[in-house]
Tab-separated table of C-alpha atoms in Angstrom:
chain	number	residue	atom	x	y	z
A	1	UNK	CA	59.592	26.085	57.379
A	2	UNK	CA	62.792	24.259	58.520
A	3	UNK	CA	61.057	22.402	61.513
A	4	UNK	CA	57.521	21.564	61.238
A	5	UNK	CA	55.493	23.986	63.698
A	6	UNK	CA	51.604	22.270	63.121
A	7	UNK	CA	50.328	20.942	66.709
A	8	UNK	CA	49.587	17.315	65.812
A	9	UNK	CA	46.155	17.777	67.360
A	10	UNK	CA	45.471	20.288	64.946
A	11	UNK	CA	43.614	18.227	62.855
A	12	UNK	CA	41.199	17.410	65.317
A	13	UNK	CA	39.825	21.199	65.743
A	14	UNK	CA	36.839	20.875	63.997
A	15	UNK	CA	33.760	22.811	65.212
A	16	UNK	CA	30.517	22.163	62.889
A	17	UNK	CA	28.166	24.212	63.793
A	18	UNK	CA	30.102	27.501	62.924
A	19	UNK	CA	32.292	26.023	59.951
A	20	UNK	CA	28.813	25.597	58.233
A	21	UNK	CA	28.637	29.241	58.409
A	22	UNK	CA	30.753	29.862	55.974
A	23	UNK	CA	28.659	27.418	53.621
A	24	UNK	CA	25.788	29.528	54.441
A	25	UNK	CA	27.782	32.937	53.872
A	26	UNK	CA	28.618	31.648	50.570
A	27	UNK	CA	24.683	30.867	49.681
A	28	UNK	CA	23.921	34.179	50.921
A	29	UNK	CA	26.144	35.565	48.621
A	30	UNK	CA	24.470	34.136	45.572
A	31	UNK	CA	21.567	35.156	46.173
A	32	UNK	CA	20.186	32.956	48.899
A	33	UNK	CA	18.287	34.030	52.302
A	34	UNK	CA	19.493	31.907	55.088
A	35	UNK	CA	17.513	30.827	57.926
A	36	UNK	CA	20.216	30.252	60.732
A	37	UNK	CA	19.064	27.602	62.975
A	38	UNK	CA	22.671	26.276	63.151
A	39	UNK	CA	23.656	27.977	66.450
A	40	UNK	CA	22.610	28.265	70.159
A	41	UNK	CA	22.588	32.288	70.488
A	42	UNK	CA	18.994	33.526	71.449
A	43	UNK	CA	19.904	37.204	70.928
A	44	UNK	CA	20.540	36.622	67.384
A	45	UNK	CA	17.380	34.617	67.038
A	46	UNK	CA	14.995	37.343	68.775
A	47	UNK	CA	14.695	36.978	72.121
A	48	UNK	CA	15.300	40.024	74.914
A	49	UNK	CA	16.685	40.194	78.146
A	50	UNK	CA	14.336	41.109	80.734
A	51	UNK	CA	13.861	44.591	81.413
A	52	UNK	CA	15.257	43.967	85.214
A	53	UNK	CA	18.071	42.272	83.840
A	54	UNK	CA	19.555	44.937	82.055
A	55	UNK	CA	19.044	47.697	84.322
A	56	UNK	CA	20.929	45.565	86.866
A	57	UNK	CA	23.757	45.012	83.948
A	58	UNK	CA	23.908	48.844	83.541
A	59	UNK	CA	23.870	49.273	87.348
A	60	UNK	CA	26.968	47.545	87.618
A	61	UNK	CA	28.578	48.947	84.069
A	62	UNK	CA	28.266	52.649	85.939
A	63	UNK	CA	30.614	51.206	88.813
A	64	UNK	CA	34.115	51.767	88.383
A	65	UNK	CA	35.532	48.542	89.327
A	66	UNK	CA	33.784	47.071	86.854
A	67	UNK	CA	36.142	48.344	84.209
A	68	UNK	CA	39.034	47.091	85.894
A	69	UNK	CA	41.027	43.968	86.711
A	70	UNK	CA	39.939	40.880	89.260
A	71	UNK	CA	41.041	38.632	91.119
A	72	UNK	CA	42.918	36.020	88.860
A	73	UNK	CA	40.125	33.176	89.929
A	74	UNK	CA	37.249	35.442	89.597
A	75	UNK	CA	35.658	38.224	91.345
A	76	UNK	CA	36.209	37.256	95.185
A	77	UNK	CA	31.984	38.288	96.513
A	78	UNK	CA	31.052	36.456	93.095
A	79	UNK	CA	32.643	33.513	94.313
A	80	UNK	CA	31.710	33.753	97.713
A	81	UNK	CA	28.137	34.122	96.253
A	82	UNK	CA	28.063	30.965	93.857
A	83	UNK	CA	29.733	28.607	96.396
A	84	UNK	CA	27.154	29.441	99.141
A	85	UNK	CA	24.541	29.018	96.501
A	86	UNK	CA	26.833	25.186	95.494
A	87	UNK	CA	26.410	24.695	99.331
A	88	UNK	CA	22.704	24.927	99.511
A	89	UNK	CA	22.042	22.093	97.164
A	90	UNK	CA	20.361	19.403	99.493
A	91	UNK	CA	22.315	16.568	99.526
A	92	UNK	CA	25.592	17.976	97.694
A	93	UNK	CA	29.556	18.484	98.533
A	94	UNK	CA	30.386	21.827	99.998
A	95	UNK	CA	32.629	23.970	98.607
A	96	UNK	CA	35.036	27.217	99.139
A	97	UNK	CA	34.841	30.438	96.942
A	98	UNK	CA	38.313	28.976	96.071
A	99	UNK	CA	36.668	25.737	94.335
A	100	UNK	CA	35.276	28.679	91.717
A	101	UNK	CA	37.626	29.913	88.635
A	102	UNK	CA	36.364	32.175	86.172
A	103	UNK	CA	37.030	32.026	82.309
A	104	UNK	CA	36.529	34.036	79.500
A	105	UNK	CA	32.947	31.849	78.437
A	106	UNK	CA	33.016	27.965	79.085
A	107	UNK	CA	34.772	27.944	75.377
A	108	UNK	CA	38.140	29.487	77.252
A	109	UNK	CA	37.409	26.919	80.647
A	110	UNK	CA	36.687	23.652	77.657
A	111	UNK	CA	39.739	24.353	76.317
A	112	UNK	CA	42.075	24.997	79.224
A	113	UNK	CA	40.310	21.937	81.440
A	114	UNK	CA	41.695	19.681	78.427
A	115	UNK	CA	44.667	21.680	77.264
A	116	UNK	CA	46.150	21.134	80.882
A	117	UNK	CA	45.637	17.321	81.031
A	118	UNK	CA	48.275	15.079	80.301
A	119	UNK	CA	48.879	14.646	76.786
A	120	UNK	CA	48.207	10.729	77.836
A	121	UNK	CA	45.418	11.058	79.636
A	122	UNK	CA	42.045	10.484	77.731
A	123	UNK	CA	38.455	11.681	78.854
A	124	UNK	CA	35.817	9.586	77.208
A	125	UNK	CA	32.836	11.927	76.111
A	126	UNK	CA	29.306	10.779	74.602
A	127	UNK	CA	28.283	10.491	71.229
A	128	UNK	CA	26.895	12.483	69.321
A	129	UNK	CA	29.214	15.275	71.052
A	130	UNK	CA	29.176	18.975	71.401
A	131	UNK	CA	31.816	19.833	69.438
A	132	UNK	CA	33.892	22.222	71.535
A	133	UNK	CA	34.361	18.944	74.088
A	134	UNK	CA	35.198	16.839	71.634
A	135	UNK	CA	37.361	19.166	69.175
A	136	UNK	CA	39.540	20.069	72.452
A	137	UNK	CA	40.005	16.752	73.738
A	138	UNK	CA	40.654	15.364	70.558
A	139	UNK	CA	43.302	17.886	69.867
A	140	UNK	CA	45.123	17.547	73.616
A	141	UNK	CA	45.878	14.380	72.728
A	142	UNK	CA	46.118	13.986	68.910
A	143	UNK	CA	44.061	11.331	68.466
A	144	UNK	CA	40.084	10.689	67.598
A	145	UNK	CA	38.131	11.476	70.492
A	146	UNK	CA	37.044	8.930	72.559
A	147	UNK	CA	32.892	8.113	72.916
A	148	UNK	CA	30.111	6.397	74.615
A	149	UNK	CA	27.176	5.982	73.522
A	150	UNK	CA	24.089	8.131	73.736
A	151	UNK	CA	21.229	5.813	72.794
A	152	UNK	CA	18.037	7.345	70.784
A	153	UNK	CA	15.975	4.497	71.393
A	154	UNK	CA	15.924	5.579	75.021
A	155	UNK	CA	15.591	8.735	75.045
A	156	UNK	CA	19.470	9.860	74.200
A	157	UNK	CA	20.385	8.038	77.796
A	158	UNK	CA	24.071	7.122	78.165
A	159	UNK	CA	24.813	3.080	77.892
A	160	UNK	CA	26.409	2.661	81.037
A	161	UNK	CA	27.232	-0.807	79.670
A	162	UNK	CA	28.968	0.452	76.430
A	163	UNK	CA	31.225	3.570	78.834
A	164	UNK	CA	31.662	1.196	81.659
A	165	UNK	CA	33.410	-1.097	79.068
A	166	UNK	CA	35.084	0.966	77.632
A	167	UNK	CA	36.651	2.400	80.548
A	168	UNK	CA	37.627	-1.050	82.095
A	169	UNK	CA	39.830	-2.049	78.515
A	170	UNK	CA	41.533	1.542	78.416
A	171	UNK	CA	43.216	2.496	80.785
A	172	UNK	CA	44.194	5.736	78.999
A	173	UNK	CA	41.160	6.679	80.252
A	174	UNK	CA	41.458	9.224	83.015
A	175	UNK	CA	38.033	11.000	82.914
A	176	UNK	CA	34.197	10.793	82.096
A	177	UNK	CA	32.549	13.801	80.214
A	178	UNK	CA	28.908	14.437	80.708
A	179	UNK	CA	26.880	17.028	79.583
A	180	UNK	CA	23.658	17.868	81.650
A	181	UNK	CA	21.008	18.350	79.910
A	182	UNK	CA	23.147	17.434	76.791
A	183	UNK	CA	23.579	19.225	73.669
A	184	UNK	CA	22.785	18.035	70.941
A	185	UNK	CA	19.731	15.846	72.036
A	186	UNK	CA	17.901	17.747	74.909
A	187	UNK	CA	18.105	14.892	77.208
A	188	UNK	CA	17.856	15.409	80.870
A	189	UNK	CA	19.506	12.991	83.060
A	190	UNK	CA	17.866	11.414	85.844
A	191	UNK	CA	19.504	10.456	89.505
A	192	UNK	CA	19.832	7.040	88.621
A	193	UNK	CA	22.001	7.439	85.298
A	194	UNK	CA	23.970	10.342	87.045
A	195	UNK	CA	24.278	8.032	89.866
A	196	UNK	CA	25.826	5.455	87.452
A	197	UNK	CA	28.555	7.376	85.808
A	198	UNK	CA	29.800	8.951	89.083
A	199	UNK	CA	30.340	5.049	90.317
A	200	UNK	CA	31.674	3.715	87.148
A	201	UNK	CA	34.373	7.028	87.619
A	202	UNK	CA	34.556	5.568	91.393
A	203	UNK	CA	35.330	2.194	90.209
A	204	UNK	CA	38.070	2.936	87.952
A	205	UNK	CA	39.778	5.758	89.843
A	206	UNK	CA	38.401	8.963	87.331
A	207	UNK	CA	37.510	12.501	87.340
A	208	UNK	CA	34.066	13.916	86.270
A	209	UNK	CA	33.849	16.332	84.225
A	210	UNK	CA	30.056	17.750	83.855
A	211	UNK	CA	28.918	20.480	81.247
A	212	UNK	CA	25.505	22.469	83.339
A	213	UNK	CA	25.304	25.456	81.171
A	214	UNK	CA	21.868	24.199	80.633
A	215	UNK	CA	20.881	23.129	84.208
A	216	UNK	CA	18.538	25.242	84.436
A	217	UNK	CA	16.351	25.070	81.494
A	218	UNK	CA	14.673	21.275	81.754
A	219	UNK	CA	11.086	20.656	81.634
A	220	UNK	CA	8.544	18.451	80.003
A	221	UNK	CA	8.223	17.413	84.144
A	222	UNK	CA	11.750	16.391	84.170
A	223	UNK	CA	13.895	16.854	87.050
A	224	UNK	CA	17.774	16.411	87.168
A	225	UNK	CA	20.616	17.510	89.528
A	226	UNK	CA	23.880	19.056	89.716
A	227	UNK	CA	26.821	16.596	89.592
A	228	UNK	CA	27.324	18.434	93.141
A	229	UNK	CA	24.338	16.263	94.594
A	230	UNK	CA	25.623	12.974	93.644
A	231	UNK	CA	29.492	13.266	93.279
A	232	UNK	CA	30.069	12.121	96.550
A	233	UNK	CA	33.976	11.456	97.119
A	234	UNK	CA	34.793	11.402	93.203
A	235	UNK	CA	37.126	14.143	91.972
A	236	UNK	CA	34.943	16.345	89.336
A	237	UNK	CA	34.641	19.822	87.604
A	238	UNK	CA	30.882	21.351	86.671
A	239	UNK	CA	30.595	24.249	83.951
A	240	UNK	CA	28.620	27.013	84.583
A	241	UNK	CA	27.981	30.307	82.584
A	242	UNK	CA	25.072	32.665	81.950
A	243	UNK	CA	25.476	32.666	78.266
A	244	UNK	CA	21.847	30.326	78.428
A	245	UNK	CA	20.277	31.873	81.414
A	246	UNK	CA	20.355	35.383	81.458
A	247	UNK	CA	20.925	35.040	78.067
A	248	UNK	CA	24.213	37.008	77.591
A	249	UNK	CA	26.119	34.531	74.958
A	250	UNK	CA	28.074	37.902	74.312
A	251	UNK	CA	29.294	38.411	77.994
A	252	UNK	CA	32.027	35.414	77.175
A	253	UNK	CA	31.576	34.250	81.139
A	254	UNK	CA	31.916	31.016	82.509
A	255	UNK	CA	32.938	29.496	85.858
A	256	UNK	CA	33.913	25.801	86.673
A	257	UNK	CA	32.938	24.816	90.363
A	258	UNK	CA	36.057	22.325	91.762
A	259	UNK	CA	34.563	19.577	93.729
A	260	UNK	CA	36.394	17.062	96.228
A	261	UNK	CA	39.591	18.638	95.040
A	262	UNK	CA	41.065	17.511	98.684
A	263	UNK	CA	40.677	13.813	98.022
A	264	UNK	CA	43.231	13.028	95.681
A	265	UNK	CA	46.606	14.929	95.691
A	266	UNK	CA	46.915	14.401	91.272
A	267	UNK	CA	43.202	16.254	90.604
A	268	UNK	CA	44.685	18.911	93.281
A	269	UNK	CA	47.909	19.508	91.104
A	270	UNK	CA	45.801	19.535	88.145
A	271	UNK	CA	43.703	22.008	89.226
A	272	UNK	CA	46.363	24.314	90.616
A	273	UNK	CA	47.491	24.383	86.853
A	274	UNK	CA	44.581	25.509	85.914
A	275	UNK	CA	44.410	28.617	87.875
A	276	UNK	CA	48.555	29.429	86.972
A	277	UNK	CA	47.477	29.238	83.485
A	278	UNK	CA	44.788	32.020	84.461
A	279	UNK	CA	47.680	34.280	86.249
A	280	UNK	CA	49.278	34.262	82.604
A	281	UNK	CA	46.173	36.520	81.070
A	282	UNK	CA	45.555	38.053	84.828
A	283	UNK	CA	41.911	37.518	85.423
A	284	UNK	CA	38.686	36.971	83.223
A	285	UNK	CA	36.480	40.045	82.641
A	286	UNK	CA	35.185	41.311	85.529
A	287	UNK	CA	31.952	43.370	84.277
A	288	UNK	CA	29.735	39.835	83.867
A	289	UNK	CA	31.161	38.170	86.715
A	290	UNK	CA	30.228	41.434	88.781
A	291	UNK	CA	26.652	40.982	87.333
A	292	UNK	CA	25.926	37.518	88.861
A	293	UNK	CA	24.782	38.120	92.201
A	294	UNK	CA	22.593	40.907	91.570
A	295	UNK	CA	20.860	38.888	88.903
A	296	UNK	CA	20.825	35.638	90.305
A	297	UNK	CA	20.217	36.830	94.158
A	298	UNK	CA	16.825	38.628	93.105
A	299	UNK	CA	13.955	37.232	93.841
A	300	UNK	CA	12.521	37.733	90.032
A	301	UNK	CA	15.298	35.106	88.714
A	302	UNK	CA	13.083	32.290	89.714
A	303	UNK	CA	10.100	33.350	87.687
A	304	UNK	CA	12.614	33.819	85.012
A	305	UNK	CA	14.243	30.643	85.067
A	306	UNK	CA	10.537	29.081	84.900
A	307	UNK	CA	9.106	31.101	82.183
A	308	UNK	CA	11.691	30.311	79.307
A	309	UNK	CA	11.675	26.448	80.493
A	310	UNK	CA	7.696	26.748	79.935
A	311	UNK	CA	8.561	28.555	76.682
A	312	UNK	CA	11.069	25.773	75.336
A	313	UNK	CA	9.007	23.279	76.358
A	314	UNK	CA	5.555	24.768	74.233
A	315	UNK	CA	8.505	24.987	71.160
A	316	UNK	CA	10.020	21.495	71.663
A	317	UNK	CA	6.222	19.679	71.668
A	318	UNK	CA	5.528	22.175	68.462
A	319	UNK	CA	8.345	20.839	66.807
A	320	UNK	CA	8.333	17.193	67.744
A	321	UNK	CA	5.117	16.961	66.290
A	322	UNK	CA	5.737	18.176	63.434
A	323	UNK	CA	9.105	16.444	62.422
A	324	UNK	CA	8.079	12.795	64.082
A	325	UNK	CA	5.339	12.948	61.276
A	326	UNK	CA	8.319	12.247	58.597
A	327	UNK	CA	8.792	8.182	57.615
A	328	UNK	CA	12.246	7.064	57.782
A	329	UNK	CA	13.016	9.555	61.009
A	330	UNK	CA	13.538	9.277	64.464
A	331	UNK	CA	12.506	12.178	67.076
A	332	UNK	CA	12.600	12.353	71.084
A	333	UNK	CA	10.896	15.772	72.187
A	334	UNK	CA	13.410	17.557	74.159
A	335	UNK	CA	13.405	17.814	77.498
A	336	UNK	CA	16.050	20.671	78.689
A	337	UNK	CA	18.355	22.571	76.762
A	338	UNK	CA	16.611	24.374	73.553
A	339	UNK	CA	17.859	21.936	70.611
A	340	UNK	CA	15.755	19.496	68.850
A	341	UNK	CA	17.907	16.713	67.434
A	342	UNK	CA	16.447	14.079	64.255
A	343	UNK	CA	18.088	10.990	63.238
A	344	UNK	CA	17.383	8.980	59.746
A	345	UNK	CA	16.781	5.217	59.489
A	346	UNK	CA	20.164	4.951	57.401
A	347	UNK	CA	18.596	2.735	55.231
A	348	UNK	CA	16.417	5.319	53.803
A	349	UNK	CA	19.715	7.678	52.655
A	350	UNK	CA	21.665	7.538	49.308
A	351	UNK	CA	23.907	9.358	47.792
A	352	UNK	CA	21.648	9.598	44.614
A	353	UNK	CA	18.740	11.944	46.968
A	354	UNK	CA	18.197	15.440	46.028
A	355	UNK	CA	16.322	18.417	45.946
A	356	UNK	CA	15.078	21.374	44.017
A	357	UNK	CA	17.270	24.389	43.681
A	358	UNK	CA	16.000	27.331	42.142
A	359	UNK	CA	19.393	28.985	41.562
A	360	UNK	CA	21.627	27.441	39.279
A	361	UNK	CA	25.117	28.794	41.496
A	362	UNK	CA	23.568	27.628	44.339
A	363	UNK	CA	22.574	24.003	42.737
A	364	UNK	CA	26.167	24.036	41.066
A	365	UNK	CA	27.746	24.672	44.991
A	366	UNK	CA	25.432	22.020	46.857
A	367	UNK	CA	26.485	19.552	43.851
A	368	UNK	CA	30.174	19.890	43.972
A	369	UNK	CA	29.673	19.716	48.049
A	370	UNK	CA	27.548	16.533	48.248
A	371	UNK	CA	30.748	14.570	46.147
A	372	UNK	CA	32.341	13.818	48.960
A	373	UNK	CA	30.254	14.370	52.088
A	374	UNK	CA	28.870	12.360	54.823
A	375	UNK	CA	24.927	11.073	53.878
A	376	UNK	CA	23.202	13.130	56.843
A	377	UNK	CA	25.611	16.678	55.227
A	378	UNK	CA	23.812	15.454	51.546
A	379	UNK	CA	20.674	16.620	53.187
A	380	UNK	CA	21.995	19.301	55.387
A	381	UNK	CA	23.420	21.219	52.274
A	382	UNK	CA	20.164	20.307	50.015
A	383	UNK	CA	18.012	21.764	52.707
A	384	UNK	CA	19.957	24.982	52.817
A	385	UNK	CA	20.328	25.237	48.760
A	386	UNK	CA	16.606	24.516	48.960
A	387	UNK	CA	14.804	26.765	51.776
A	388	UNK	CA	17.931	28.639	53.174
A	389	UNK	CA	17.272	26.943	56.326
A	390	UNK	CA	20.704	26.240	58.081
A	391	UNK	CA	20.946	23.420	60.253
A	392	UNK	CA	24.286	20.971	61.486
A	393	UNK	CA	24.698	17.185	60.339
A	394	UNK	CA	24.687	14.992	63.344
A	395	UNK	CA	28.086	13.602	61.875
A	396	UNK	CA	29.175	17.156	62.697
A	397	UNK	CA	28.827	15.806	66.670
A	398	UNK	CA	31.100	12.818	66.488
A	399	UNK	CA	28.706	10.618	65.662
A	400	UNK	CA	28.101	7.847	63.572
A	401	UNK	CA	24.335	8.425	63.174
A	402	UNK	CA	23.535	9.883	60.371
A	403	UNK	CA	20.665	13.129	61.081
A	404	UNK	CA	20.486	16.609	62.017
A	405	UNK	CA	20.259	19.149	64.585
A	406	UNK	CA	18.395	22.348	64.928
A	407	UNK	CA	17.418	24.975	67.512
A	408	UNK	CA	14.262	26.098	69.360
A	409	UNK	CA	15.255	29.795	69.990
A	410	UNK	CA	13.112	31.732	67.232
A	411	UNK	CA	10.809	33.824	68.510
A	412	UNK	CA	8.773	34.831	65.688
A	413	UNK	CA	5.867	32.294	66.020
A	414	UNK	CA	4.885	32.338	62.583
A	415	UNK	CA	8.838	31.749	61.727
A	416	UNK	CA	9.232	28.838	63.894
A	417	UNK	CA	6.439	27.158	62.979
A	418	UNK	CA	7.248	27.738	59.223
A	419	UNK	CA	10.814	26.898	59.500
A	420	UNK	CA	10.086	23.132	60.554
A	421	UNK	CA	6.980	22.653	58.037
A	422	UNK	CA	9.261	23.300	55.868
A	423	UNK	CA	12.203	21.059	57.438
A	424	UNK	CA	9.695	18.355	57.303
A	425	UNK	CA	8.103	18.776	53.765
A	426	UNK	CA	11.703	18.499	52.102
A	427	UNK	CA	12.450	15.608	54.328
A	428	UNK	CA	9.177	13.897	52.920
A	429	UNK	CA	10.628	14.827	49.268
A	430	UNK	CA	14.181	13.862	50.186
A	431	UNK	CA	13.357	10.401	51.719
A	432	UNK	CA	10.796	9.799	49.098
């Protein structure tokens, strides 16, 4: 073409966890059964809605506004209903129903949040990352996304001493990315270490920006809180969704809830774009959003809520226990979200590890793959070739650790239980 129309983000869009997909497809294709514990969806990995749940979803499918247009921001008595249920968080900032824009799933709000910030303008994210964060920031600004650090010999914390630094010597640096409990490592965040980011975003004049589509799935007799209850006066955005809770990855809907947009006349403008670039596609759908209060309002959704963080919790001790058995890897049990992260002792990786393949394609695919791969993707691909079990390279998060990442959602008891004996016998053979 005469003038050159790539953005020059574009090389930054890279999103692991599905692009291993097509490795897997490939497999599958020769002859290989995949086990797909690459990807958060529980529908796809066995698990139902509750019977209550979905005759409330087909309550509201046989209304007729449902199939129509909303409000540009969101369903108006949605909103009205989250930001009364923002406002009874003890301690927290009150809000408006106009402090609550809807997206098409927090992948449309992730993108727009960044899309929309000067080009300039960096937000600093952890590491490892979720990719969709990372991928979109990166991209905005067409440059490697910026990290702090995550630290697995505490229990995936943030070093507030590594992002406070980093902040104070770049003063690109306009915002601070959390994600609550975080994905990839299941760590739940405590009031002190929420406490700390929110002043170190004080201190340097920053937004917040905090991912909560897990909020509500901690346990192991952790606690953590909104970004809401500790925000204070700082400028922030918190994503929301149901994809998690109800589950309904499928629905595609996501909120973000504006906080202290008043106190700083920039963040106002900022998020005014946000909401014009809404008006462009009219509204997100309205059938989910409709869905929310009816779900969320009945009394049931506590038990709910409580029963699948008692579940992931009995899945994230099975599988800690299992995996921490392996020499020359690293494992924190979970404690929120329903991912179980594993890191190697570096020193115990070559390039020269391997294992069986029955299939010669398959062997012949994993081979020419592993010439030019990260160490922790050597293994990822060798598992695969070798079980059919599908998991993401931690490298695939931004990171610099080399390990892996799976998921606690199968249902099938049996399965689970067989899919990480048999993570952790090939990691005894591949570390061997």
């Amino acid at each position: 073409m005469r003038r050159d129309i790539v953005h020059s983000g574009a090389k930054n869009l890279s999103y692991a966890i599905r692009e291993i997909v097509q490795i897997g497809y490939t497999m599958q294709e020769l002859g290989q059964e995949i086990v797909w514990e690459n990807i958060g969806d529980p529908i796809q990995k066995g698990e139902k809605l509750a019977p209550w749940i979905k005759q409330a979803l087909f309550d509201v499918a046989s209304e007729e506004r449902s199939w129509g247009y909303c409000d540009t921001a969101g369903v108006k008595a949605t909103r009205q209903f989250l930001s009364a249920k923002v406002n009874e968080r003890p301690g927290g900032v009150q809000i408006t129903p106009d402090d609550i824009i809807f997206f098409n799933g927090l992948g449309d709000a992730v993108s727009k949040v960044y899309s929309f910030i000067r080009r300039e303008a960096r937000v600093i994210g952890p590491t490892p990352a979720y990719s969709t964060h990372s991928s979109a920031e990166a991209a905005h600004s067409g440059y490697d996304h910026l990290t702090y650090e995550l630290d697995p010999d505490n229990h995936w914390m943030p070093d507030l001493d590594d992002l406070r630094m980093k902040v104070k010597y770049n003063d690109a640096i306009a915002g601070i990315l959390l994600i609550n409990p975080d994905n990839p490592t299941g760590a739940v965040y405590p009031r002190e270490v929420l406490e700390g980011m929110v002043a170190i975003a004080r201190e340097f004049d920053l937004f917040v920006i905090a991912d909560e589509i897990y909020a509500h799935i901690v346990y192991n007799g952790h606690q953590t809180l909104h970004l809401s209850q500790v925000i204070g006066d700082v400028p922030a955005i918190a994503m929301r969704g149901i994809s998690k809770e109800f589950p309904w990855p499928g629905s595609r809907c996501g909120w973000i809830e504006v906080l202290n947009r008043d106190k700083d006349a920039t963040f106002n403008t900022y998020v005014d774009s946000l909401l014009a670039s809404k008006r462009l596609e009219v509204c997100s759908t309205t059938m989910p959003q409709l869905c929310i209060p009816p779900v969320i309002g009945d009394a049931r959704y506590p038990g709910h809520l409580k029963a699948r963080a008692e579940m992931f919790e009995r899945r994230a001790r099975e599988a800690t226990e299992i995996l921490s058995t392996v020499p020359g890897a690293h494992v924190n049990c979970p404690s929120g979200a329903f991912y179980i992260t594993v890191t190697f002792d570096p020193a115990a990786l070559s390039n020269r590890q391997t294992l069986d393949i029955q299939s010669s394609d398959v062997r012949a695919m994993v081979e020419k793959l592993t010439q030019t791969t990260s160490l922790d993707a050597r293994f990822v691909y060798y598992l695969m070739g070798s079980t059919g079990i599908c998991t993401v390279p931690l490298t695939g998060f931004c990171c610099k650790r080399p390990g892996f990442r799976a998921t606690l959602l199968e249902c099938d008891d049996e399965k689970r239980n067989w899919t990480f004996q048999t993570i952790a016998d090939a990691m005894r053979r591949y570390l061997a």
